[in-house]
C-alpha cells in the first residue's frame, strides 16, 4: 500500500503526526510525506517537525505565499508531477487549508483515492476561504473521516454517500494528549514572567479580523481593557504581525502595559501556555478544540464556528469581534470560571488508530 501524506500549513502538522506514527506500525504500508511549503518559516513549520517527531518531508514543493489562486495552482502543478512519478494508491489530506484542497483536487483528477481527515465541518460562511476548501475537498474525497456527529449530518445533507463517511474522533487531540506532559515540563511561563492561572492567551490571524484596520483596531481596544484585568500574552502569526505594521496598529498594541507580544511559539510552549491560562481568546479552529480538552475557557472572536461541539460540550464561547461580547464574557469567566465540560465522543487519543483501521479494512480497494 503506497500512501502520500500531505502537509502545507502549521495546523496540518499536529493532525498528520499521529497518522504517520500509526501507519508506521504496519510493515506493508509505504508512506511518503509531501510538504507543500505553504508555511515555510521555522517557527511556523520546522519547530513542529522537531517537537512532534515528524519525519523530514520526502518531498518539499516550496510553493510559499501568494494569492489564493496562485498558491492553490502552484501546489497543484507541483503535486501533479509528484503523483505522476510516485503513483500512490492513496493521498491523505488533513484540515482545510489551501494545500488540502489543491492536493485533493489534483489526486482526484488523476484517479488517485483521497482520504480527508477532519471532514464535514461547516461554518456555513463562504466568505471564509477555509469553508470553500472544506466543501470542495469533501466532494472529492473517497474516505471522509469526521470528528463529531454534526459533521456526519452536514455531509449527509450535502449528499455524500454514507459509506464513505467514518466517525473516528479527533487526531489533533491524539497529539495533544500525547504531548501534554512534556509540554508542562517546560519553563514557558517563567520565560514570560507569567503565573499559572493568572494570564490570558490571545491568537488572531483570520483575514476577517486582522486584514481590516477598523476591525483590528476595535479588537485592540477590547484587548486594552482586558489586559487591565488580566495580563495577556499574544504570539503573533506572520499575517497578523505584517498587518499590524501596515495598518499602523503595532505601537498601539505593543505599548499596552500588561500585553506581551511574541513570535509564533512552538507546539510544546504553546500547549503549556494554553494549559495553564485563565482564558484564551482566539479565532483559530484548532484552539477551540484544544481548550475544550484542556478545560480552559475559550472566547472565539468570530461570528460563527465550524466546531459547534466545542460550545455545546466544551469551554468555547462565540463572542464575535465586538467590544461588548469580548469584555462581558471575559468578566463573566473571570468571576465564575469555566462552564461544565463534557469530553466530545471519541476525542480520546485513538483517532489515528481508527483511521488506519478503516484504511486497512478497505485495502483491497487501494
Ligand atoms: C493559513 C490557512 C488557515 C490556517 C492558518 C494557520 C488557508 C486559506 N489558510 O492561513 O486556514 O488557519 O494557515 O496558520 O490555507 N507567512 C510567513 N511565513 C510563513 C507562512 C506565511 O511570513 O511561514 C506570511 C506570508 O506573508 C503570507 C501570510 O503569512 O502571505 C499568510 O499565509 P497563508 O499561508 O497565505 O495563510 P495564513 O493566514 O497563514
Tab-separated table of N, CA and C in Angstrom, residues 94-159:
chain	number	residue	atom	x	y	z
A	94	UNK	N	-5.386	16.627	5.313
A	94	UNK	CA	-5.996	16.959	6.606
A	94	UNK	C	-6.428	18.423	6.614
A	95	UNK	N	-7.481	18.722	7.373
A	95	UNK	CA	-7.853	20.107	7.632
A	95	UNK	C	-8.470	20.808	6.438
A	96	UNK	N	-8.231	22.106	6.332
A	96	UNK	CA	-8.993	22.937	5.394
A	96	UNK	C	-8.172	24.048	4.761
A	97	UNK	N	-6.859	23.863	4.688
A	97	UNK	CA	-6.042	24.951	4.126
A	97	UNK	C	-5.951	24.801	2.604
A	98	UNK	N	-5.371	25.803	1.962
A	98	UNK	CA	-5.307	25.753	0.502
A	98	UNK	C	-4.594	24.494	-0.001
A	99	UNK	N	-3.571	24.061	0.710
A	99	UNK	CA	-2.835	22.853	0.296
A	99	UNK	C	-3.729	21.617	0.339
A	100	UNK	N	-4.663	21.585	1.281
A	100	UNK	CA	-5.583	20.445	1.413
A	100	UNK	C	-6.406	20.296	0.144
A	101	UNK	N	-7.036	21.388	-0.266
A	101	UNK	CA	-7.873	21.350	-1.466
A	101	UNK	C	-7.026	21.090	-2.722
A	102	UNK	N	-5.899	21.780	-2.807
A	102	UNK	CA	-5.082	21.667	-4.031
A	102	UNK	C	-4.658	20.219	-4.261
A	103	UNK	N	-4.240	19.540	-3.217
A	103	UNK	CA	-3.754	18.158	-3.387
A	103	UNK	C	-4.918	17.201	-3.593
A	104	UNK	N	-6.054	17.445	-2.933
A	104	UNK	CA	-7.225	16.583	-3.136
A	104	UNK	C	-7.692	16.686	-4.589
A	105	UNK	N	-7.731	17.890	-5.112
A	105	UNK	CA	-8.213	18.097	-6.481
A	105	UNK	C	-7.266	17.449	-7.502
A	106	UNK	N	-5.983	17.623	-7.280
A	106	UNK	CA	-5.008	17.034	-8.199
A	106	UNK	C	-5.124	15.509	-8.189
A	107	UNK	N	-5.207	14.937	-6.988
A	107	UNK	CA	-5.274	13.472	-6.872
A	107	UNK	C	-6.555	12.948	-7.513
A	108	UNK	N	-7.690	13.597	-7.215
A	108	UNK	CA	-8.963	13.102	-7.736
A	108	UNK	C	-8.949	13.083	-9.263
A	109	UNK	N	-8.367	14.122	-9.867
A	109	UNK	CA	-8.339	14.188	-11.339
A	109	UNK	C	-7.397	13.167	-11.940
A	110	UNK	N	-6.433	12.698	-11.143
A	110	UNK	CA	-5.515	11.678	-11.661
A	110	UNK	C	-5.964	10.278	-11.263
A	111	UNK	N	-7.173	10.184	-10.710
A	111	UNK	CA	-7.719	8.865	-10.377
A	111	UNK	C	-7.084	8.231	-9.153
A	112	UNK	N	-6.475	9.064	-8.292
A	112	UNK	CA	-5.880	8.535	-7.059
A	112	UNK	C	-6.886	8.745	-5.921
A	113	UNK	N	-7.071	7.714	-5.091
A	113	UNK	CA	-8.027	7.826	-3.989
A	113	UNK	C	-7.569	8.890	-2.993
A	114	UNK	N	-8.567	9.579	-2.394
A	114	UNK	CA	-8.277	10.659	-1.447
A	114	UNK	C	-8.964	10.368	-0.117
A	115	UNK	N	-8.210	10.490	0.965
A	115	UNK	CA	-8.806	10.441	2.306
A	115	UNK	C	-8.722	11.840	2.904
A	116	UNK	N	-9.848	12.340	3.415
A	116	UNK	CA	-9.860	13.661	4.059
A	116	UNK	C	-10.101	13.487	5.550
A	117	UNK	N	-9.123	13.921	6.317
A	117	UNK	CA	-9.214	13.834	7.771
A	117	UNK	C	-9.686	15.187	8.297
A	118	UNK	N	-10.750	15.160	9.104
A	118	UNK	CA	-11.436	16.350	9.624
A	118	UNK	C	-12.471	16.823	8.597
A	119	UNK	N	-13.191	15.851	8.046
A	119	UNK	CA	-14.213	16.148	7.038
A	119	UNK	C	-15.495	16.651	7.703
A	120	UNK	N	-16.319	17.328	6.908
A	120	UNK	CA	-17.694	17.634	7.318
A	120	UNK	C	-17.889	18.842	8.218
A	121	UNK	N	-16.811	19.522	8.616
A	121	UNK	CA	-17.008	20.723	9.441
A	121	UNK	C	-17.518	21.847	8.543
A	122	UNK	N	-18.486	22.597	9.028
A	122	UNK	CA	-19.054	23.694	8.228
A	122	UNK	C	-19.347	24.894	9.118
A	123	UNK	N	-18.853	26.063	8.687
A	123	UNK	CA	-19.213	27.317	9.357
A	123	UNK	C	-20.440	27.940	8.696
A	124	UNK	N	-20.796	27.427	7.511
A	124	UNK	CA	-21.870	27.996	6.679
A	124	UNK	C	-21.586	29.455	6.338
A	125	UNK	N	-20.308	29.774	6.218
A	125	UNK	CA	-19.877	31.138	5.914
A	125	UNK	C	-18.857	31.050	4.773
A	126	UNK	N	-19.350	31.291	3.561
A	126	UNK	CA	-18.460	31.111	2.404
A	126	UNK	C	-17.512	32.278	2.192
A	127	UNK	N	-17.580	33.293	3.075
A	127	UNK	CA	-16.564	34.335	2.967
A	127	UNK	C	-15.242	33.848	3.576
A	128	UNK	N	-15.282	32.727	4.285
A	128	UNK	CA	-14.037	32.144	4.831
A	128	UNK	C	-13.399	31.269	3.754
A	129	UNK	N	-12.144	31.520	3.417
A	129	UNK	CA	-11.514	30.655	2.401
A	129	UNK	C	-11.543	29.181	2.808
A	130	UNK	N	-11.436	28.930	4.107
A	130	UNK	CA	-11.397	27.533	4.567
A	130	UNK	C	-12.712	26.812	4.304
A	131	UNK	N	-13.843	27.552	4.312
A	131	UNK	CA	-15.136	26.902	4.095
A	131	UNK	C	-15.214	26.349	2.664
A	132	UNK	N	-14.711	27.135	1.723
A	132	UNK	CA	-14.675	26.672	0.331
A	132	UNK	C	-13.778	25.431	0.240
A	133	UNK	N	-12.629	25.502	0.893
A	133	UNK	CA	-11.706	24.352	0.864
A	133	UNK	C	-12.366	23.107	1.465
A	134	UNK	N	-13.109	23.306	2.546
A	134	UNK	CA	-13.745	22.152	3.204
A	134	UNK	C	-14.791	21.505	2.294
A	135	UNK	N	-15.670	22.336	1.730
A	135	UNK	CA	-16.774	21.803	0.922
A	135	UNK	C	-16.229	21.041	-0.281
A	136	UNK	N	-15.269	21.646	-0.959
A	136	UNK	CA	-14.760	21.028	-2.187
A	136	UNK	C	-13.934	19.781	-1.895
A	137	UNK	N	-13.134	19.828	-0.846
A	137	UNK	CA	-12.331	18.639	-0.503
A	137	UNK	C	-13.252	17.469	-0.175
A	138	UNK	N	-14.333	17.751	0.552
A	138	UNK	CA	-15.262	16.669	0.915
A	138	UNK	C	-15.972	16.092	-0.307
A	139	UNK	N	-16.263	16.950	-1.282
A	139	UNK	CA	-16.894	16.458	-2.516
A	139	UNK	C	-15.981	15.493	-3.262
A	140	UNK	N	-14.674	15.744	-3.155
A	140	UNK	CA	-13.706	14.962	-3.934
A	140	UNK	C	-13.245	13.696	-3.226
A	141	UNK	N	-13.385	13.669	-1.898
A	141	UNK	CA	-12.746	12.593	-1.125
A	141	UNK	C	-13.486	11.267	-1.264
A	142	UNK	N	-12.724	10.180	-1.142
A	142	UNK	CA	-13.284	8.827	-1.166
A	142	UNK	C	-13.502	8.306	0.250
A	143	UNK	N	-12.658	8.753	1.180
A	143	UNK	CA	-12.800	8.397	2.598
A	143	UNK	C	-12.895	9.704	3.371
A	144	UNK	N	-13.991	9.881	4.113
A	144	UNK	CA	-14.171	11.130	4.864
A	144	UNK	C	-14.193	10.779	6.347
A	145	UNK	N	-13.168	11.239	7.068
A	145	UNK	CA	-13.022	10.920	8.488
A	145	UNK	C	-13.471	12.123	9.307
A	146	UNK	N	-14.473	11.908	10.169
A	146	UNK	CA	-15.077	13.037	10.885
A	146	UNK	C	-14.747	13.006	12.375
A	147	UNK	N	-14.892	14.197	12.985
A	147	UNK	CA	-14.575	14.363	14.411
A	147	UNK	C	-15.820	14.395	15.292
A	148	UNK	N	-17.005	14.523	14.695
A	148	UNK	CA	-18.208	14.692	15.523
A	148	UNK	C	-19.450	14.342	14.704
A	149	UNK	N	-20.548	14.102	15.416
A	149	UNK	CA	-21.781	13.681	14.749
A	149	UNK	C	-22.314	14.764	13.811
A	150	UNK	N	-22.151	16.048	14.190
A	150	UNK	CA	-22.647	17.134	13.321
A	150	UNK	C	-21.993	17.072	11.943
A	151	UNK	N	-20.740	16.703	11.920
A	151	UNK	CA	-20.026	16.635	10.638
A	151	UNK	C	-20.673	15.576	9.749
A	152	UNK	N	-21.038	14.442	10.352
A	152	UNK	CA	-21.718	13.403	9.559
A	152	UNK	C	-23.039	13.933	9.007
A	153	UNK	N	-23.768	14.693	9.845
A	153	UNK	CA	-25.047	15.264	9.378
A	153	UNK	C	-24.809	16.236	8.232
A	154	UNK	N	-23.805	17.076	8.354
A	154	UNK	CA	-23.516	18.042	7.284
A	154	UNK	C	-23.240	17.316	5.962
A	155	UNK	N	-22.481	16.254	6.051
A	155	UNK	CA	-22.117	15.524	4.824
A	155	UNK	C	-23.344	14.829	4.234
A	156	UNK	N	-24.187	14.291	5.105
A	156	UNK	CA	-25.414	13.637	4.633
A	156	UNK	C	-26.264	14.659	3.884
A	157	UNK	N	-26.397	15.864	4.473
A	157	UNK	CA	-27.202	16.923	3.862
A	157	UNK	C	-26.651	17.313	2.496
A	158	UNK	N	-25.369	17.204	2.331
A	158	UNK	CA	-24.760	17.565	1.041
A	158	UNK	C	-24.747	16.396	0.062
A	159	UNK	N	-25.352	15.281	0.475
A	159	UNK	CA	-25.496	14.164	-0.456
A	159	UNK	C	-24.272	13.276	-0.575
